[in-house]
Amino acid sequence: MQYAARLSNIRKHYQLGTVEVQALRGVTLDVPKGDFLAIMGSSGSGKSTMLNLLGALDRPTSGKYILGERDVSEMSDDDLSEARNSLIGFIFQSFNLIQQYTVMENIQVPLLYRSGASAITRKDAKKCEELAERVGLGSRMDHRPFQLSGGQQQRVAIARALVNDPAIILADEPTGNLDSATGVEIMRILDELHAEGRTIIMVTHENDIAEHANRQIHMRDGLIAGEGVFPGHTPAKA
């Protein structure tokens, strides 16, 4: 079996003044390629810390993290930046769009962080247009975030996450700031991406959203407290 990510006995400790916070206390997790994994847990359970580590936004205190075929602990900061940009697509609860940029310019941002990139090529621009069309924003490519609804902003974030054709999509509460109907539409897009073979790792506290995944893990006190697998799972219908 091929794996998108593998965590082995991962620990993450933070020092807050004189207090050491053990955010993760020995987590082992394999994420096969093509998996749709939902990470659940209450506030302080360690799920956000785990997502940050999976996204190479932070390094573990100890343990081993294999991203694709590379050991993150052996990667330089520049290597990590390159891995984040080329291997991982991020979707955030708060969208994290650049307010002065248009829809098209926001989608293009990861392309400008590629090693050696100096400008957007015609091929790049066409790909961004196709992604905007795919998420239903073909007629709003010149709009700026303040001119869009929350659901439309999240669609921009999804297109941006896809622009470098990442191996893994990390979604942090992707429907958390959206109404129920809009959340259904966003999950429909994630279901389609999973059906195409994309690996998706999603943090959520909503049971109905987690049901879109084929596997769920539940975090508690920095550990995986339980896991649910749904053989033959069919994504929930939008």
Tab-separated table of C-alpha atoms in Angstrom:
chain	number	residue	atom	x	y	z
A	1	MET	CA	0.000	0.000	0.000
A	2	GLN	CA	1.181	3.501	-0.818
A	3	TYR	CA	0.894	6.223	1.807
A	4	ALA	CA	0.424	9.966	1.519
A	5	ALA	CA	1.575	10.501	5.113
A	6	ARG	CA	2.756	8.403	8.055
A	7	LEU	CA	3.127	9.528	11.661
A	8	SER	CA	5.057	7.363	14.121
A	9	ASN	CA	4.971	8.093	17.867
A	10	ILE	CA	4.631	11.833	17.277
A	11	ARG	CA	4.907	14.090	20.298
A	12	LYS	CA	4.529	17.858	20.347
A	13	HIS	CA	5.233	19.858	23.484
A	14	TYR	CA	4.938	23.611	23.999
A	15	GLN	CA	6.454	25.670	26.769
A	16	LEU	CA	4.080	28.306	28.157
A	17	GLY	CA	6.057	30.104	30.827
A	18	THR	CA	6.921	27.464	33.397
A	19	VAL	CA	4.242	25.060	32.149
A	20	GLU	CA	4.881	22.410	29.503
A	21	VAL	CA	1.817	21.665	27.394
A	22	GLN	CA	1.778	18.209	25.817
A	23	ALA	CA	-0.365	18.846	22.738
A	24	LEU	CA	0.385	15.434	21.203
A	25	ARG	CA	1.520	12.538	23.388
A	26	GLY	CA	2.582	9.753	21.040
A	27	VAL	CA	0.383	9.659	17.938
A	28	THR	CA	0.831	6.973	15.291
A	29	LEU	CA	-1.236	7.272	12.116
A	30	ASP	CA	-1.027	6.035	8.544
A	31	VAL	CA	-2.859	7.919	5.780
A	32	PRO	CA	-3.052	5.830	2.586
A	33	LYS	CA	-3.089	7.594	-0.757
A	34	GLY	CA	-6.681	8.371	-1.730
A	35	ASP	CA	-7.916	8.365	1.872
A	36	PHE	CA	-10.593	10.786	3.099
A	37	LEU	CA	-9.855	11.168	6.795
A	38	ALA	CA	-11.842	13.241	9.284
A	39	ILE	CA	-10.081	14.295	12.492
A	40	MET	CA	-12.510	15.047	15.302
A	41	GLY	CA	-12.232	16.062	18.929
A	42	SER	CA	-13.081	18.774	21.406
A	43	SER	CA	-11.119	21.989	21.816
A	44	GLY	CA	-7.665	21.197	23.201
A	45	SER	CA	-7.744	17.567	22.043
A	46	GLY	CA	-4.748	18.009	19.721
A	47	LYS	CA	-6.521	17.886	16.353
A	48	SER	CA	-5.350	21.324	15.193
A	49	THR	CA	-1.782	20.596	16.306
A	50	MET	CA	-1.888	17.370	14.313
A	51	LEU	CA	-3.152	19.187	11.219
A	52	ASN	CA	-0.355	21.754	11.538
A	53	LEU	CA	2.214	18.956	11.705
A	54	LEU	CA	0.662	17.118	8.761
A	55	GLY	CA	0.821	20.370	6.803
A	56	ALA	CA	4.522	20.830	7.654
A	57	LEU	CA	3.615	24.134	9.305
A	58	ASP	CA	5.298	22.927	12.488
A	59	ARG	CA	7.817	20.264	13.479
A	60	PRO	CA	7.222	17.531	16.064
A	61	THR	CA	9.147	17.517	19.330
A	62	SER	CA	9.913	13.844	18.713
A	63	GLY	CA	8.781	10.993	16.508
A	64	LYS	CA	8.878	10.523	12.761
A	65	TYR	CA	6.695	12.067	10.060
A	66	ILE	CA	7.022	10.721	6.528
A	67	LEU	CA	5.391	13.027	3.966
A	68	GLY	CA	5.148	11.120	0.707
A	69	GLU	CA	8.537	9.441	0.785
A	70	ARG	CA	10.460	12.084	2.721
A	71	ASP	CA	11.257	12.309	6.424
A	72	VAL	CA	10.153	15.779	7.535
A	73	SER	CA	12.651	15.765	10.418
A	74	GLU	CA	15.498	15.705	7.864
A	75	MET	CA	14.163	18.576	5.747
A	76	SER	CA	15.516	22.117	5.883
A	77	ASP	CA	13.183	25.089	6.260
A	78	ASP	CA	13.481	25.727	2.514
A	79	ASP	CA	12.645	22.074	1.813
A	80	LEU	CA	9.595	22.349	4.061
A	81	SER	CA	8.406	25.467	2.272
A	82	GLU	CA	8.774	23.728	-1.077
A	83	ALA	CA	6.944	20.639	0.224
A	84	ARG	CA	4.081	22.734	1.561
A	85	ASN	CA	3.679	24.471	-1.766
A	86	SER	CA	4.041	21.453	-4.047
A	87	LEU	CA	2.600	18.554	-2.024
A	88	ILE	CA	-0.127	20.126	0.120
A	89	GLY	CA	-3.186	22.231	-0.626
A	90	PHE	CA	-4.649	24.129	2.328
A	91	ILE	CA	-8.306	25.042	2.884
A	92	PHE	CA	-8.916	27.180	5.979
A	93	GLN	CA	-12.066	27.938	7.957
A	94	SER	CA	-11.375	31.676	7.633
A	95	PHE	CA	-10.546	31.374	3.887
A	96	ASN	CA	-7.261	33.341	4.259
A	97	LEU	CA	-7.691	35.218	0.996
A	98	ILE	CA	-5.696	38.344	0.155
A	99	GLN	CA	-8.296	41.084	0.275
A	100	GLN	CA	-6.773	43.379	-2.360
A	101	TYR	CA	-6.411	40.529	-4.869
A	102	THR	CA	-9.056	39.385	-7.335
A	103	VAL	CA	-10.403	35.838	-7.413
A	104	MET	CA	-7.966	35.019	-10.204
A	105	GLU	CA	-4.999	36.552	-8.390
A	106	ASN	CA	-5.820	34.668	-5.185
A	107	ILE	CA	-5.931	31.370	-7.056
A	108	GLN	CA	-2.566	32.174	-8.619
A	109	VAL	CA	-0.748	32.881	-5.325
A	110	PRO	CA	0.777	29.372	-4.815
A	111	LEU	CA	2.179	29.461	-8.355
A	112	LEU	CA	4.268	32.494	-7.436
A	113	TYR	CA	5.868	30.586	-4.553
A	114	ARG	CA	7.174	27.801	-6.760
A	115	SER	CA	10.932	27.466	-6.851
A	116	GLY	CA	12.258	29.730	-9.590
A	117	ALA	CA	8.862	31.162	-10.523
A	118	SER	CA	8.949	34.812	-11.555
A	119	ALA	CA	5.637	35.270	-13.368
A	120	ILE	CA	2.362	33.597	-14.248
A	121	THR	CA	2.605	31.926	-17.638
A	122	ARG	CA	-0.238	31.713	-20.134
A	123	LYS	CA	-0.541	28.005	-19.309
A	124	ASP	CA	-0.784	28.856	-15.594
A	125	ALA	CA	-3.448	31.485	-16.251
A	126	LYS	CA	-5.524	29.031	-18.264
A	127	LYS	CA	-5.313	26.451	-15.480
A	128	CYS	CA	-6.479	29.045	-12.943
A	129	GLU	CA	-9.391	29.990	-15.192
A	130	GLU	CA	-10.368	26.327	-15.458
A	131	LEU	CA	-10.253	25.930	-11.674
A	132	ALA	CA	-12.377	29.065	-11.200
A	133	GLU	CA	-14.898	27.597	-13.638
A	134	ARG	CA	-14.833	24.272	-11.838
A	135	VAL	CA	-15.793	25.812	-8.494
A	136	GLY	CA	-18.500	27.957	-10.111
A	137	LEU	CA	-16.711	31.316	-10.131
A	138	GLY	CA	-16.041	31.719	-13.837
A	139	SER	CA	-18.118	34.890	-13.938
A	140	ARG	CA	-16.455	36.402	-10.857
A	141	MET	CA	-12.763	36.129	-11.638
A	142	ASP	CA	-12.285	39.911	-11.379
A	143	HIS	CA	-14.163	40.206	-8.073
A	144	ARG	CA	-12.392	40.757	-4.771
A	145	PRO	CA	-13.173	38.831	-1.563
A	146	PHE	CA	-15.356	41.575	-0.060
A	147	GLN	CA	-17.610	41.246	-3.115
A	148	LEU	CA	-18.161	37.526	-2.512
A	149	SER	CA	-20.277	35.485	-0.122
A	150	GLY	CA	-18.618	33.193	2.422
A	151	GLY	CA	-19.318	30.170	0.258
A	152	GLN	CA	-17.820	31.848	-2.789
A	153	GLN	CA	-14.715	32.779	-0.800
A	154	GLN	CA	-14.324	29.158	0.279
A	155	ARG	CA	-14.622	28.108	-3.370
A	156	VAL	CA	-11.730	30.446	-4.169
A	157	ALA	CA	-9.749	28.783	-1.371
A	158	ILE	CA	-10.473	25.331	-2.834
A	159	ALA	CA	-9.345	26.414	-6.301
A	160	ARG	CA	-6.199	27.918	-4.783
A	161	ALA	CA	-5.536	24.647	-2.924
A	162	LEU	CA	-5.718	22.708	-6.198
A	163	VAL	CA	-3.606	24.946	-8.407
A	164	ASN	CA	-0.316	23.092	-7.807
A	165	ASP	CA	-1.991	19.671	-8.103
A	166	PRO	CA	-1.130	18.674	-4.505
A	167	ALA	CA	-0.883	15.106	-3.247
A	168	ILE	CA	-2.797	16.003	-0.054
A	169	ILE	CA	-5.588	18.479	0.644
A	170	LEU	CA	-5.786	19.647	4.266
A	171	ALA	CA	-9.119	21.185	5.209
A	172	ASP	CA	-9.449	22.901	8.595
A	173	GLU	CA	-13.172	23.217	9.467
A	174	PRO	CA	-13.973	23.949	5.786
A	175	THR	CA	-17.670	24.571	6.514
A	176	GLY	CA	-17.244	26.175	9.934
A	177	ASN	CA	-18.068	29.734	8.812
A	178	LEU	CA	-20.795	28.770	6.357
A	179	ASP	CA	-24.544	28.226	6.545
A	180	SER	CA	-25.820	24.665	6.174
A	181	ALA	CA	-26.837	24.902	2.515
A	182	THR	CA	-23.508	26.410	1.491
A	183	GLY	CA	-21.672	23.807	3.570
A	184	VAL	CA	-23.407	21.084	1.576
A	185	GLU	CA	-22.125	22.618	-1.653
A	186	ILE	CA	-18.558	22.819	-0.348
A	187	MET	CA	-18.667	19.192	0.768
A	188	ARG	CA	-19.993	18.179	-2.648
A	189	ILE	CA	-16.807	19.610	-4.170
A	190	LEU	CA	-14.630	17.746	-1.635
A	191	ASP	CA	-16.557	14.534	-2.359
A	192	GLU	CA	-15.827	14.979	-6.069
A	193	LEU	CA	-12.127	15.541	-5.387
A	194	HIS	CA	-12.000	12.402	-3.241
A	195	ALA	CA	-13.784	10.409	-5.950
A	196	GLU	CA	-11.012	11.502	-8.338
A	197	GLY	CA	-8.446	9.913	-6.020
A	198	ARG	CA	-7.333	12.921	-3.999
A	199	THR	CA	-6.132	12.390	-0.434
A	200	ILE	CA	-8.134	14.622	1.918
A	201	ILE	CA	-7.505	15.176	5.621
A	202	MET	CA	-10.178	17.292	7.271
A	203	VAL	CA	-10.607	18.636	10.788
A	204	THR	CA	-14.236	19.080	11.813
A	205	HIS	CA	-16.392	18.990	14.924
A	206	GLU	CA	-19.598	18.361	12.966
A	207	ASN	CA	-20.775	14.744	12.740
A	208	ASP	CA	-22.683	15.243	9.485
A	209	ILE	CA	-19.598	16.738	7.845
A	210	ALA	CA	-17.365	13.932	9.155
A	211	GLU	CA	-19.706	11.391	7.572
A	212	HIS	CA	-18.422	12.457	4.151
A	213	ALA	CA	-15.073	10.863	5.047
A	214	ASN	CA	-14.414	7.157	4.682
A	215	ARG	CA	-12.529	7.152	7.996
A	216	GLN	CA	-12.724	9.126	11.235
A	217	ILE	CA	-10.328	9.425	14.127
A	218	HIS	CA	-11.279	11.002	17.443
A	219	MET	CA	-8.645	12.914	19.407
A	220	ARG	CA	-8.625	13.267	23.178
A	221	ASP	CA	-5.857	14.672	25.396
A	222	GLY	CA	-3.271	14.538	22.624
A	223	LEU	CA	-3.947	10.923	21.661
A	224	ILE	CA	-6.103	9.063	19.174
A	225	ALA	CA	-8.934	7.853	21.379
A	226	GLY	CA	-10.893	6.010	18.706
A	227	GLU	CA	-11.173	5.280	15.013
A	228	GLY	CA	-14.070	4.500	12.715
A	229	VAL	CA	-13.765	2.930	9.270
A	230	PHE	CA	-16.601	2.784	6.801
A	231	PRO	CA	-15.974	-0.004	4.244
A	232	GLY	CA	-17.547	0.643	0.883
A	233	HIS	CA	-18.377	4.178	1.950
A	234	THR	CA	-20.267	6.264	-0.566
A	235	PRO	CA	-19.876	10.035	-0.126
A	236	ALA	CA	-22.985	11.711	1.274
A	237	LYS	CA	-25.213	13.164	-1.418
A	238	ALA	CA	-25.372	16.938	-1.768
